[in-house]
mmCIF file of C-alpha atoms in Angstrom:
data_model
loop_
_atom_site.group_PDB
_atom_site.id
_atom_site.type_symbol
_atom_site.label_atom_id
_atom_site.label_comp_id
_atom_site.label_asym_id
_atom_site.label_seq_id
_atom_site.Cartn_x
_atom_site.Cartn_y
_atom_site.Cartn_z
ATOM 1 C CA MET J 1 48.359 37.435 245.856
ATOM 2 C CA SER J 2 45.883 38.746 248.492
ATOM 3 C CA ASP J 3 42.557 37.132 249.419
ATOM 4 C CA ASP J 4 40.763 40.168 247.974
ATOM 5 C CA ASP J 5 42.241 39.616 244.552
ATOM 6 C CA PRO J 6 39.447 38.432 242.188
ATOM 7 C CA GLN J 7 41.981 36.220 240.349
ATOM 8 C CA ALA J 8 43.033 34.445 243.534
ATOM 9 C CA GLY J 9 42.957 30.685 243.035
ATOM 10 C CA GLN J 10 42.729 30.965 239.244
ATOM 11 C CA PRO J 11 45.322 29.121 237.135
ATOM 12 C CA VAL J 12 48.176 31.322 235.970
ATOM 13 C CA PHE J 13 49.383 30.744 232.389
ATOM 14 C CA ILE J 14 53.048 31.562 231.941
ATOM 15 C CA GLN J 15 54.731 32.080 228.602
ATOM 16 C CA SER J 16 57.760 29.835 228.604
ATOM 17 C CA PRO J 17 61.020 31.828 228.434
ATOM 18 C CA ARG J 18 63.028 31.430 225.233
ATOM 19 C CA LYS J 19 65.935 29.080 225.695
ATOM 20 C CA ALA J 20 68.754 28.269 223.314
ATOM 21 C CA ARG J 21 69.350 24.763 222.022
ATOM 22 C CA LYS J 22 72.907 23.537 221.963
ATOM 23 C CA GLY J 23 74.256 23.678 218.415
ATOM 24 C CA ARG J 24 71.342 25.718 217.056
ATOM 25 C CA GLY J 25 71.117 29.413 216.264
ATOM 26 C CA ALA J 26 67.364 30.024 216.377
ATOM 27 C CA VAL J 27 65.634 29.686 219.729
ATOM 28 C CA SER J 28 62.195 28.963 218.271
ATOM 29 C CA ASN J 29 60.404 27.522 215.276
ATOM 30 C CA LEU J 30 58.764 30.819 214.455
ATOM 31 C CA GLN J 31 55.948 30.415 211.942
ATOM 32 C CA GLY J 32 56.463 31.655 208.405
ATOM 33 C CA ARG J 33 54.610 34.708 207.144
ATOM 34 C CA TYR J 34 52.380 32.653 204.848
ATOM 35 C CA GLU J 35 50.882 30.530 207.625
ATOM 36 C CA VAL J 36 47.152 31.080 208.174
ATOM 37 C CA LEU J 37 47.014 30.142 211.857
ATOM 38 C CA ALA J 38 49.319 31.462 214.573
ATOM 39 C CA ARG J 39 50.350 29.373 217.574
ATOM 40 C CA GLU J 40 51.984 30.537 220.773
ATOM 41 C CA GLU J 41 53.594 28.372 223.428
ATOM 42 C CA ILE J 42 52.441 28.894 227.011
ATOM 43 C CA ASP J 43 52.912 26.899 230.179
ATOM 44 C CA ASP J 44 49.626 25.904 231.821
ATOM 45 C CA GLY J 45 51.348 24.136 234.690
ATOM 46 C CA TRP J 46 50.960 20.613 233.352
ATOM 47 C CA SER J 47 54.492 20.509 231.954
ATOM 48 C CA TYR J 48 56.012 21.438 235.330
ATOM 49 C CA ASP J 49 57.350 18.464 237.273
ATOM 50 C CA SER J 50 56.143 18.853 240.858
ATOM 51 C CA GLU J 51 56.577 15.216 241.896
ATOM 52 C CA ALA J 52 59.543 16.161 244.044
ATOM 53 C CA ASP J 53 57.282 18.358 246.210
ATOM 54 C CA PRO J 54 53.548 17.649 245.751
ATOM 55 C CA GLU J 55 52.683 20.281 248.327
ATOM 56 C CA ALA J 56 54.546 23.037 246.496
ATOM 57 C CA ASP J 57 52.778 26.177 245.313
ATOM 58 C CA SER J 58 51.990 26.808 241.649
ATOM 59 C CA PRO J 59 55.132 27.169 239.508
ATOM 60 C CA THR J 60 56.713 30.573 239.274
ATOM 61 C CA TYR J 61 58.448 32.067 236.224
ATOM 62 C CA ALA J 62 61.752 30.930 237.713
ATOM 63 C CA ASP J 63 60.420 27.382 238.052
ATOM 64 C CA VAL J 64 59.399 27.331 234.399
ATOM 65 C CA ALA J 65 62.757 28.759 233.368
ATOM 66 C CA ALA J 66 64.588 26.018 235.260
ATOM 67 C CA ALA J 67 62.351 23.298 233.832
ATOM 68 C CA THR J 68 62.895 24.493 230.260
ATOM 69 C CA SER J 69 66.642 25.058 230.409
ATOM 70 C CA VAL J 70 68.982 23.992 227.625
ATOM 71 C CA ASN J 71 69.403 20.591 229.268
ATOM 72 C CA HIS J 72 65.639 19.966 229.090
ATOM 73 C CA VAL J 73 65.021 21.178 225.527
ATOM 74 C CA PRO J 74 64.800 18.295 223.044
ATOM 75 C CA ALA J 75 67.448 18.276 220.322
ATOM 76 C CA PHE J 76 66.594 18.930 216.681
ATOM 77 C CA ARG J 77 68.012 16.362 214.296
ATOM 78 C CA THR J 78 69.158 17.465 210.870
ATOM 79 C CA GLN J 79 67.200 16.044 207.954
ATOM 80 C CA VAL J 80 68.579 16.349 204.429
ATOM 81 C CA THR J 81 66.022 15.740 201.671
ATOM 82 C CA GLU J 82 67.153 15.168 198.098
ATOM 83 C CA GLU J 83 65.304 17.337 195.606
ATOM 84 C CA HIS J 84 65.410 17.621 191.817
ATOM 85 C CA ALA J 85 65.506 21.290 190.875
ATOM 86 C CA ARG J 86 64.072 22.631 187.643
ATOM 87 C CA THR J 87 66.688 25.367 187.216
ATOM 88 C CA ILE J 88 70.018 25.957 188.892
ATOM 89 C CA LEU J 89 71.307 29.440 187.987
ATOM 90 C CA SER J 90 69.761 32.486 189.660
ATOM 91 C CA ARG J 91 70.125 35.940 188.148
ATOM 92 C CA ASN J 92 69.782 39.362 189.729
ATOM 93 C CA LYS J 93 70.161 42.991 188.749
ATOM 94 C CA SER J 94 70.953 44.348 192.191
ATOM 95 C CA PRO J 95 73.486 47.197 192.241
ATOM 96 C CA ASP J 96 74.472 46.166 195.777
ATOM 97 C CA VAL J 97 76.297 42.946 194.890
ATOM 98 C CA PRO J 98 79.223 42.417 192.491
ATOM 99 C CA PHE J 99 77.716 39.381 190.743
ATOM 100 C CA SER J 100 74.635 38.832 188.600
ATOM 101 C CA VAL J 101 74.635 35.006 188.446
ATOM 102 C CA SER J 102 74.671 32.657 191.431
ATOM 103 C CA LEU J 103 74.291 28.954 192.154
ATOM 104 C CA ASN J 104 73.153 27.393 195.432
ATOM 105 C CA PRO J 105 73.354 23.586 195.735
ATOM 106 C CA TYR J 106 71.395 23.626 199.020
ATOM 107 C CA ARG J 107 68.291 25.224 200.508
ATOM 108 C CA GLY J 108 68.501 25.783 204.236
ATOM 109 C CA CYS J 109 71.811 25.736 206.100
ATOM 110 C CA GLU J 110 72.943 23.691 209.064
ATOM 111 C CA HIS J 111 75.446 26.332 210.148
ATOM 112 C CA GLY J 112 72.467 27.947 211.887
ATOM 113 C CA CYS J 113 73.610 31.577 211.649
ATOM 114 C CA ILE J 114 70.823 33.510 213.351
ATOM 115 C CA TYR J 115 71.308 36.532 211.088
ATOM 116 C CA CYS J 116 71.066 34.649 207.768
ATOM 117 C CA PHE J 117 69.063 36.686 205.256
ATOM 118 C CA ALA J 118 68.037 33.450 203.480
ATOM 119 C CA ARG J 119 65.973 32.188 206.429
ATOM 120 C CA PRO J 120 62.672 33.630 205.092
ATOM 121 C CA THR J 121 62.922 31.431 201.978
ATOM 122 C CA HIS J 122 61.856 28.427 204.065
ATOM 123 C CA SER J 123 58.460 30.118 204.427
ATOM 124 C CA TYR J 124 57.867 29.400 200.735
ATOM 125 C CA LEU J 125 58.115 25.692 201.597
ATOM 126 C CA GLY J 126 55.604 25.817 204.426
ATOM 127 C CA LEU J 127 58.448 25.468 206.942
ATOM 128 C CA SER J 128 59.742 27.710 209.689
ATOM 129 C CA PRO J 129 62.560 30.188 209.024
ATOM 130 C CA GLY J 130 63.698 29.330 212.551
ATOM 131 C CA LEU J 131 64.815 25.861 213.605
ATOM 132 C CA ASP J 132 63.411 24.269 210.435
ATOM 133 C CA PHE J 133 65.750 26.369 208.276
ATOM 134 C CA GLU J 134 68.819 24.949 209.993
ATOM 135 C CA SER J 135 67.557 21.386 210.496
ATOM 136 C CA LYS J 136 65.550 20.648 207.319
ATOM 137 C CA ILE J 137 68.006 20.949 204.428
ATOM 138 C CA PHE J 138 67.186 20.369 200.752
ATOM 139 C CA ALA J 139 69.979 19.170 198.482
ATOM 140 C CA LYS J 140 69.638 19.778 194.737
ATOM 141 C CA VAL J 141 71.114 16.462 193.695
ATOM 142 C CA ASN J 142 70.827 17.244 189.983
ATOM 143 C CA ALA J 143 72.704 20.561 190.295
ATOM 144 C CA PRO J 144 75.844 19.436 188.378
ATOM 145 C CA ASP J 145 73.772 18.028 185.496
ATOM 146 C CA LEU J 146 71.555 21.122 185.322
ATOM 147 C CA LEU J 147 74.640 23.328 185.262
ATOM 148 C CA ARG J 148 76.190 21.310 182.447
ATOM 149 C CA ARG J 149 73.015 21.663 180.371
ATOM 150 C CA GLU J 150 72.843 25.393 181.061
ATOM 151 C CA LEU J 151 76.452 25.970 179.999
ATOM 152 C CA ALA J 152 75.920 23.904 176.846
ATOM 153 C CA LYS J 153 73.156 26.163 175.512
ATOM 154 C CA ALA J 154 74.095 28.090 172.394
ATOM 155 C CA SER J 155 72.647 31.235 173.945
ATOM 156 C CA TYR J 156 74.722 31.022 177.131
ATOM 157 C CA VAL J 157 77.030 34.004 177.742
ATOM 158 C CA PRO J 158 79.709 33.267 180.366
ATOM 159 C CA GLU J 159 80.121 35.500 183.394
ATOM 160 C CA PRO J 160 81.479 34.681 186.865
ATOM 161 C CA ILE J 161 79.183 32.481 188.944
ATOM 162 C CA ALA J 162 78.936 33.153 192.679
ATOM 163 C CA LEU J 163 78.693 29.764 194.381
ATOM 164 C CA GLY J 164 76.965 29.364 197.748
ATOM 165 C CA VAL J 165 75.633 32.882 198.266
ATOM 166 C CA ASN J 166 72.266 32.237 199.925
ATOM 167 C CA THR J 167 73.349 29.184 201.900
ATOM 168 C CA ASP J 168 76.840 27.830 202.443
ATOM 169 C CA ALA J 169 77.914 25.470 199.665
ATOM 170 C CA TYR J 170 80.243 23.779 202.179
ATOM 171 C CA GLN J 171 77.783 23.111 204.984
ATOM 172 C CA PRO J 172 78.161 19.743 206.801
ATOM 173 C CA CYS J 173 76.088 17.567 204.425
ATOM 174 C CA GLU J 174 78.400 18.528 201.530
ATOM 175 C CA ARG J 175 81.016 16.252 203.064
ATOM 176 C CA GLU J 176 78.931 13.251 202.011
ATOM 177 C CA LEU J 177 76.893 14.566 199.075
ATOM 178 C CA ARG J 178 79.782 16.349 197.276
ATOM 179 C CA LEU J 179 77.439 18.466 195.143
ATOM 180 C CA THR J 180 79.677 21.532 195.359
ATOM 181 C CA ARG J 181 82.682 19.440 194.383
ATOM 182 C CA ARG J 182 80.868 18.113 191.302
ATOM 183 C CA VAL J 183 79.702 21.616 190.331
ATOM 184 C CA LEU J 184 83.315 22.814 190.514
ATOM 185 C CA GLU J 185 84.406 19.907 188.327
ATOM 186 C CA VAL J 186 81.945 21.032 185.624
ATOM 187 C CA LEU J 187 83.182 24.620 185.866
ATOM 188 C CA GLN J 188 86.816 23.539 185.726
ATOM 189 C CA GLU J 189 86.158 21.393 182.677
ATOM 190 C CA CYS J 190 84.548 24.365 180.902
ATOM 191 C CA GLU J 191 87.161 26.851 182.154
ATOM 192 C CA HIS J 192 84.332 28.895 183.618
ATOM 193 C CA PRO J 193 85.135 31.452 186.380
ATOM 194 C CA VAL J 194 83.704 31.009 189.867
ATOM 195 C CA ALA J 195 83.752 32.841 193.192
ATOM 196 C CA LEU J 196 82.922 31.173 196.500
ATOM 197 C CA ILE J 197 82.059 32.462 199.952
ATOM 198 C CA THR J 198 82.054 30.200 202.986
ATOM 199 C CA LYS J 199 82.530 29.786 206.735
ATOM 200 C CA SER J 200 83.620 26.159 206.422
ATOM 201 C CA SER J 201 87.030 24.513 206.376
ATOM 202 C CA LEU J 202 85.607 21.939 203.950
ATOM 203 C CA ILE J 203 86.590 24.276 201.110
ATOM 204 C CA GLU J 204 90.160 23.064 201.669
ATOM 205 C CA ARG J 205 89.118 19.674 200.268
ATOM 206 C CA ASP J 206 88.727 21.286 196.832
ATOM 207 C CA ILE J 207 92.024 23.134 196.741
ATOM 208 C CA ASP J 208 93.209 20.906 193.888
ATOM 209 C CA LEU J 209 90.429 22.223 191.629
ATOM 210 C CA LEU J 210 90.456 25.812 192.868
ATOM 211 C CA ALA J 211 94.238 26.212 192.653
ATOM 212 C CA GLU J 212 94.282 25.070 189.026
ATOM 213 C CA MET J 213 91.437 27.439 188.175
ATOM 214 C CA ALA J 214 93.009 30.303 190.120
ATOM 215 C CA ALA J 215 96.216 29.918 188.096
ATOM 216 C CA LYS J 216 94.088 30.865 185.061
ATOM 217 C CA GLU J 217 92.353 33.710 186.957
ATOM 218 C CA GLN J 218 89.133 31.697 187.037
ATOM 219 C CA ALA J 219 88.595 31.234 190.792
ATOM 220 C CA MET J 220 88.608 33.248 193.977
ATOM 221 C CA ALA J 221 87.141 32.820 197.440
ATOM 222 C CA ALA J 222 85.952 34.844 200.401
ATOM 223 C CA VAL J 223 85.791 33.704 204.006
ATOM 224 C CA THR J 224 83.168 35.255 206.268
ATOM 225 C CA ILE J 225 84.431 36.243 209.709
ATOM 226 C CA THR J 226 81.819 37.888 211.925
ATOM 227 C CA THR J 227 83.706 38.025 215.215
ATOM 228 C CA LEU J 228 86.997 36.911 216.742
ATOM 229 C CA ASP J 229 85.267 35.912 219.987
ATOM 230 C CA PRO J 230 84.665 32.130 219.934
ATOM 231 C CA ALA J 231 81.997 32.381 222.650
ATOM 232 C CA VAL J 232 79.929 34.834 220.608
ATOM 233 C CA SER J 233 80.498 32.839 217.417
ATOM 234 C CA ARG J 234 79.318 29.650 219.127
ATOM 235 C CA THR J 235 75.843 31.128 219.666
ATOM 236 C CA LEU J 236 75.701 33.407 216.621
ATOM 237 C CA GLU J 237 76.719 30.785 214.032
ATOM 238 C CA PRO J 238 76.842 27.555 216.059
ATOM 239 C CA ARG J 239 77.838 24.975 213.427
ATOM 240 C CA ALA J 240 80.258 27.050 211.384
ATOM 241 C CA ALA J 241 84.033 26.893 211.827
ATOM 242 C CA ALA J 242 85.484 28.771 214.784
ATOM 243 C CA PRO J 243 87.007 32.220 214.066
ATOM 244 C CA ALA J 244 90.600 31.014 214.467
ATOM 245 C CA ARG J 245 89.898 28.146 212.068
ATOM 246 C CA ARG J 246 88.568 30.565 209.453
ATOM 247 C CA LEU J 247 91.758 32.587 209.625
ATOM 248 C CA ARG J 248 93.636 29.352 208.973
ATOM 249 C CA ILE J 249 91.421 28.728 205.924
ATOM 250 C CA ILE J 250 92.518 32.090 204.518
ATOM 251 C CA ARG J 251 96.171 31.193 205.053
ATOM 252 C CA THR J 252 95.776 27.705 203.526
ATOM 253 C CA LEU J 253 94.009 28.970 200.398
ATOM 254 C CA THR J 254 96.466 31.840 200.020
ATOM 255 C CA ASP J 255 99.438 29.488 200.239
ATOM 256 C CA ALA J 256 97.820 27.423 197.458
ATOM 257 C CA GLY J 257 97.730 30.472 195.183
ATOM 258 C CA ILE J 258 93.975 31.094 195.479
ATOM 259 C CA PRO J 259 92.980 34.772 195.889
ATOM 260 C CA VAL J 260 91.079 35.104 199.169
ATOM 261 C CA GLY J 261 89.107 37.952 200.643
ATOM 262 C CA VAL J 262 87.404 38.452 203.982
ATOM 263 C CA SER J 263 83.737 39.307 204.416
ATOM 264 C CA VAL J 264 82.944 40.958 207.740
ATOM 265 C CA ALA J 265 79.256 40.193 207.693
ATOM 266 C CA PRO J 266 77.127 41.080 209.380
ATOM 267 C CA VAL J 267 78.356 43.925 211.531
ATOM 268 C CA ILE J 268 76.076 43.820 214.597
ATOM 269 C CA PRO J 269 76.146 46.933 216.795
ATOM 270 C CA PHE J 270 77.554 46.290 220.280
ATOM 271 C CA VAL J 271 77.932 42.545 219.561
ATOM 272 C CA THR J 272 80.397 42.055 216.677
ATOM 273 C CA GLU J 273 80.938 45.687 215.665
ATOM 274 C CA PRO J 274 83.765 46.279 218.195
ATOM 275 C CA ASP J 275 85.773 43.564 216.377
ATOM 276 C CA LEU J 276 85.689 45.256 212.953
ATOM 277 C CA GLU J 277 89.272 46.551 212.851
ATOM 278 C CA ARG J 278 90.726 43.483 214.551
ATOM 279 C CA ILE J 279 89.038 41.126 212.075
ATOM 280 C CA LEU J 280 90.384 43.048 209.111
ATOM 281 C CA ALA J 281 93.893 43.129 210.576
ATOM 282 C CA ALA J 282 93.880 39.401 211.395
ATOM 283 C CA ALA J 283 92.560 38.500 207.934
ATOM 284 C CA ALA J 284 95.157 40.660 206.203
ATOM 285 C CA GLU J 285 97.898 39.007 208.235
ATOM 286 C CA ALA J 286 96.526 35.595 207.212
ATOM 287 C CA GLY J 287 96.784 36.577 203.534
ATOM 288 C CA ALA J 288 93.456 38.170 202.578
ATOM 289 C CA ILE J 289 93.904 40.542 199.636
ATOM 290 C CA ASN J 290 90.498 42.258 199.755
ATOM 291 C CA ALA J 291 87.646 42.889 202.146
ATOM 292 C CA GLY J 292 84.001 43.816 202.370
ATOM 293 C CA TYR J 293 81.447 44.363 205.099
ATOM 294 C CA VAL J 294 77.662 44.258 205.444
ATOM 295 C CA MET J 295 75.573 45.767 208.225
ATOM 296 C CA LEU J 296 73.087 43.505 209.974
ATOM 297 C CA ARG J 297 70.078 42.843 207.742
ATOM 298 C CA LEU J 298 66.749 41.796 209.268
ATOM 299 C CA PRO J 299 64.292 41.083 206.433
ATOM 300 C CA TRP J 300 60.921 39.491 207.171
ATOM 301 C CA GLU J 301 61.124 36.735 209.813
ATOM 302 C CA VAL J 302 64.826 37.322 210.486
ATOM 303 C CA SER J 303 63.867 40.319 212.630
ATOM 304 C CA PRO J 304 61.803 38.495 215.286
ATOM 305 C CA LEU J 305 64.197 35.540 215.239
ATOM 306 C CA PHE J 306 67.161 37.824 215.859
ATOM 307 C CA ARG J 307 65.336 39.644 218.649
ATOM 308 C CA GLN J 308 64.573 36.303 220.306
ATOM 309 C CA TRP J 309 68.263 35.417 220.022
ATOM 310 C CA LEU J 310 69.230 38.703 221.659
ATOM 311 C CA GLU J 311 66.832 38.105 224.549
ATOM 312 C CA ALA J 312 68.256 34.604 225.043
ATOM 313 C CA HIS J 313 71.952 35.491 224.850
ATOM 314 C CA PHE J 314 72.326 39.253 225.430
ATOM 315 C CA PRO J 315 69.225 40.394 227.343
ATOM 316 C CA GLU J 316 71.109 43.216 229.028
ATOM 317 C CA ARG J 317 71.896 44.907 225.711
ATOM 318 C CA ALA J 318 69.033 43.720 223.477
ATOM 319 C CA GLU J 319 67.176 47.044 223.479
ATOM 320 C CA ARG J 320 70.380 48.986 222.895
ATOM 321 C CA VAL J 321 71.319 46.826 219.900
ATOM 322 C CA MET J 322 67.894 47.163 218.274
ATOM 323 C CA ASN J 323 67.793 50.922 218.852
ATOM 324 C CA ARG J 324 71.109 51.303 217.038
ATOM 325 C CA VAL J 325 69.900 49.038 214.198
ATOM 326 C CA ARG J 326 66.832 51.265 213.784
ATOM 327 C CA ASP J 327 69.025 54.366 213.832
ATOM 328 C CA MET J 328 70.685 53.010 210.680
ATOM 329 C CA ARG J 329 67.451 51.804 209.028
ATOM 330 C CA GLY J 330 65.305 54.936 209.085
ATOM 331 C CA GLY J 331 63.596 53.989 212.344
ATOM 332 C CA LYS J 332 62.680 50.466 211.156
ATOM 333 C CA ASP J 333 64.186 47.055 211.788
ATOM 334 C CA TYR J 334 65.094 46.869 208.089
ATOM 335 C CA ASP J 335 65.011 48.923 204.922
ATOM 336 C CA SER J 336 65.412 46.893 201.725
ATOM 337 C CA GLY J 337 66.112 49.851 199.433
ATOM 338 C CA PHE J 338 68.934 49.452 196.914
ATOM 339 C CA GLY J 339 71.973 51.480 197.824
ATOM 340 C CA THR J 340 71.326 51.423 201.577
ATOM 341 C CA ARG J 341 70.319 47.873 202.496
ATOM 342 C CA MET J 342 73.887 46.573 202.767
ATOM 343 C CA HIS J 343 75.421 49.396 204.802
ATOM 344 C CA GLY J 344 72.539 51.390 206.262
ATOM 345 C CA GLU J 345 72.349 55.153 206.451
ATOM 346 C CA GLY J 346 72.749 57.940 208.965
ATOM 347 C CA ILE J 347 75.511 59.017 211.283
ATOM 348 C CA TRP J 348 76.193 55.589 212.799
ATOM 349 C CA ALA J 349 76.311 53.844 209.427
ATOM 350 C CA ASP J 350 78.665 56.535 208.157
ATOM 351 C CA LEU J 351 80.915 56.082 211.181
ATOM 352 C CA ILE J 352 81.255 52.339 210.517
ATOM 353 C CA ARG J 353 81.919 53.023 206.824
ATOM 354 C CA GLN J 354 84.736 55.400 207.754
ATOM 355 C CA ARG J 355 86.202 52.876 210.198
ATOM 356 C CA PHE J 356 86.171 50.201 207.475
ATOM 357 C CA GLU J 357 87.660 52.415 204.767
ATOM 358 C CA LYS J 358 90.425 53.783 206.978
ATOM 359 C CA THR J 359 91.363 50.300 208.165
ATOM 360 C CA VAL J 360 91.575 48.677 204.727
ATOM 361 C CA THR J 361 93.597 51.646 203.490
ATOM 362 C CA ARG J 362 96.007 51.309 206.385
ATOM 363 C CA LEU J 363 96.300 47.548 205.832
ATOM 364 C CA GLY J 364 96.792 47.907 202.080
ATOM 365 C CA ILE J 365 93.962 45.597 201.052
ATOM 366 C CA GLY J 366 91.347 46.328 198.411
ATOM 367 C CA VAL J 367 87.584 46.168 197.986
ATOM 368 C CA ARG J 368 86.203 42.717 197.190
ATOM 369 C CA SER J 369 84.015 43.613 194.186
ATOM 370 C CA GLY J 370 86.913 44.854 192.088
ATOM 371 C CA HIS J 371 88.644 41.475 192.202
ATOM 372 C CA PHE J 372 85.428 39.619 191.371
ATOM 373 C CA LYS J 373 85.082 41.527 188.099
ATOM 374 C CA GLY J 374 88.650 40.622 187.175
ATOM 375 C CA LEU J 375 87.925 36.909 186.713
ATOM 376 C CA ASP J 376 88.675 35.667 183.194
ATOM 377 C CA CYS J 377 85.741 34.476 181.053
ATOM 378 C CA SER J 378 87.626 34.454 177.749
ATOM 379 C CA ARG J 379 88.653 30.782 177.855
ATOM 380 C CA PHE J 380 85.153 29.388 178.362
ATOM 381 C CA ARG J 381 84.205 26.437 176.206
ATOM 382 C CA ALA J 382 80.765 24.836 176.226
ATOM 383 C CA PRO J 383 80.609 21.279 177.587
ATOM 384 C CA PRO J 384 79.211 18.323 175.674
ATOM 385 C CA ILE J 385 75.797 17.163 176.830
ATOM 386 C CA THR J 386 76.089 13.924 178.770
ATOM 387 C CA PRO J 387 73.457 11.726 180.412
ATOM 388 C CA PRO J 388 72.757 12.445 184.103
ATOM 389 C CA THR J 389 75.308 10.852 186.405
ATOM 390 C CA SER J 390 74.370 7.809 188.441
ATOM 391 C CA SER J 391 74.582 9.847 191.637
ATOM 392 C CA ALA J 392 71.482 11.799 190.643
ATOM 393 C CA VAL J 393 68.834 9.631 192.253
ATOM 394 C CA ALA J 394 65.725 8.787 190.220
ATOM 395 C CA PRO J 395 62.476 10.340 191.540
ATOM 396 C CA SER J 396 61.107 6.969 192.634
ATOM 397 C CA ALA J 397 64.197 6.304 194.712
ATOM 398 C CA ARG J 398 64.494 9.645 196.501
ATOM 399 C CA THR J 399 65.276 9.369 200.147
ATOM 400 C CA ALA J 400 65.703 11.754 203.018
ATOM 401 C CA LYS J 401 68.903 11.476 204.969
ATOM 402 C CA VAL J 402 68.843 12.172 208.659
ATOM 403 C CA LYS J 403 72.207 13.099 210.099
ATOM 404 C CA ASP J 404 72.907 13.184 213.800
ATOM 405 C CA LYS J 405 75.768 12.012 215.959
ATOM 406 C CA ASP J 406 75.051 8.394 215.059
ATOM 407 C CA ARG J 407 74.351 9.118 211.348
ATOM 408 C CA GLU J 408 70.896 7.592 211.681
ATOM 409 C CA ARG J 409 68.749 7.641 208.549
ATOM 410 C CA SER J 410 65.031 7.624 207.777
ATOM 411 C CA SER J 411 63.092 7.687 204.518
ATOM 412 C CA GLY J 412 62.030 10.969 202.940
ATOM 413 C CA GLN J 413 58.381 11.906 202.574
ATOM 414 C CA PHE J 414 58.223 14.701 200.033
ATOM 415 C CA GLU J 415 60.113 16.709 197.445
ATOM 416 C CA LEU J 416 59.490 20.256 196.353
ATOM 417 C CA PHE J 417 60.943 20.690 192.873
#
């Protein structure tokens, strides 16, 4: 800066570059859309460690980048808060999905998939759809009891329940809480059909229940595989099973007699899109009998979070990716219209549709929705009403469980339902 520059000698405020955290998908705790005040991180020079060279000039952008690298970013611990929900079954009339009833035992998801369309729901809780969504999880500990009461109603009409649609029913905390397992036990007892979708190998724990239900055409599963590249998967969906492990899940479930499909979702232009045919072929070889795909969806806060992720991991192609997304969304980051929101529209969306259809035809596998509708509801029998199980913690005894490498725990401070 020259001596004639009027800003010479003035402090320079530098916006800290976005850096990824190990094991996390989001690179920021972006504020939710309902927040009144907006905050933006900048570096005013005080956070820069200049002790090594007190005579050094003011920090440059490169200095800030080095000082805020992955190794210097504090880790986010996962906190699981027990909550008592008021209702447990969600219903929809969307023509874009094959189910009308779903059940989600958890809010938030530790898998940390940056593209997750459920991220904006954390805004309703006054939390961030970014890092909060994947580190502040809410477990509906009364889900099995609520389900039992719902199925026992005289007015209840059975239809297949999609389990774990918004957030993965087999995310890490399920290993200890076993809410999904207990929900499946209720459904098995009532001979009620269920369909699951997951990225976790933990589903293999429940093969005993699912295999028995599948023998009566009352259970099926889908495994989401976004890419076959483990390096991309590690940043895109950091705490989900690796791609090769997911293929093994398909084979394990298939060998147990459980119908399994593959969900290639989302298809991200120039990131996961080149893998489309290879994923379908690998899944079919592993035993998948049907397939589906969904184009990248960027509703609400997912759009800026995804763009931050692109800048952190694929800066050289970030603009190209977003331009192609907008080509398929009518010039916008996202179009939520029924009929187009899942697959997009335009020449590029049509090209991907043709690639998918030609590949599944060549492989001899079907479309996922047709198998979902084939689940048998005719054997359903209403359960007897029983008192809540002892595992459903009383409101006065609710606690929040903090899970990190050492399984440390701290007390919870609030509950939302």
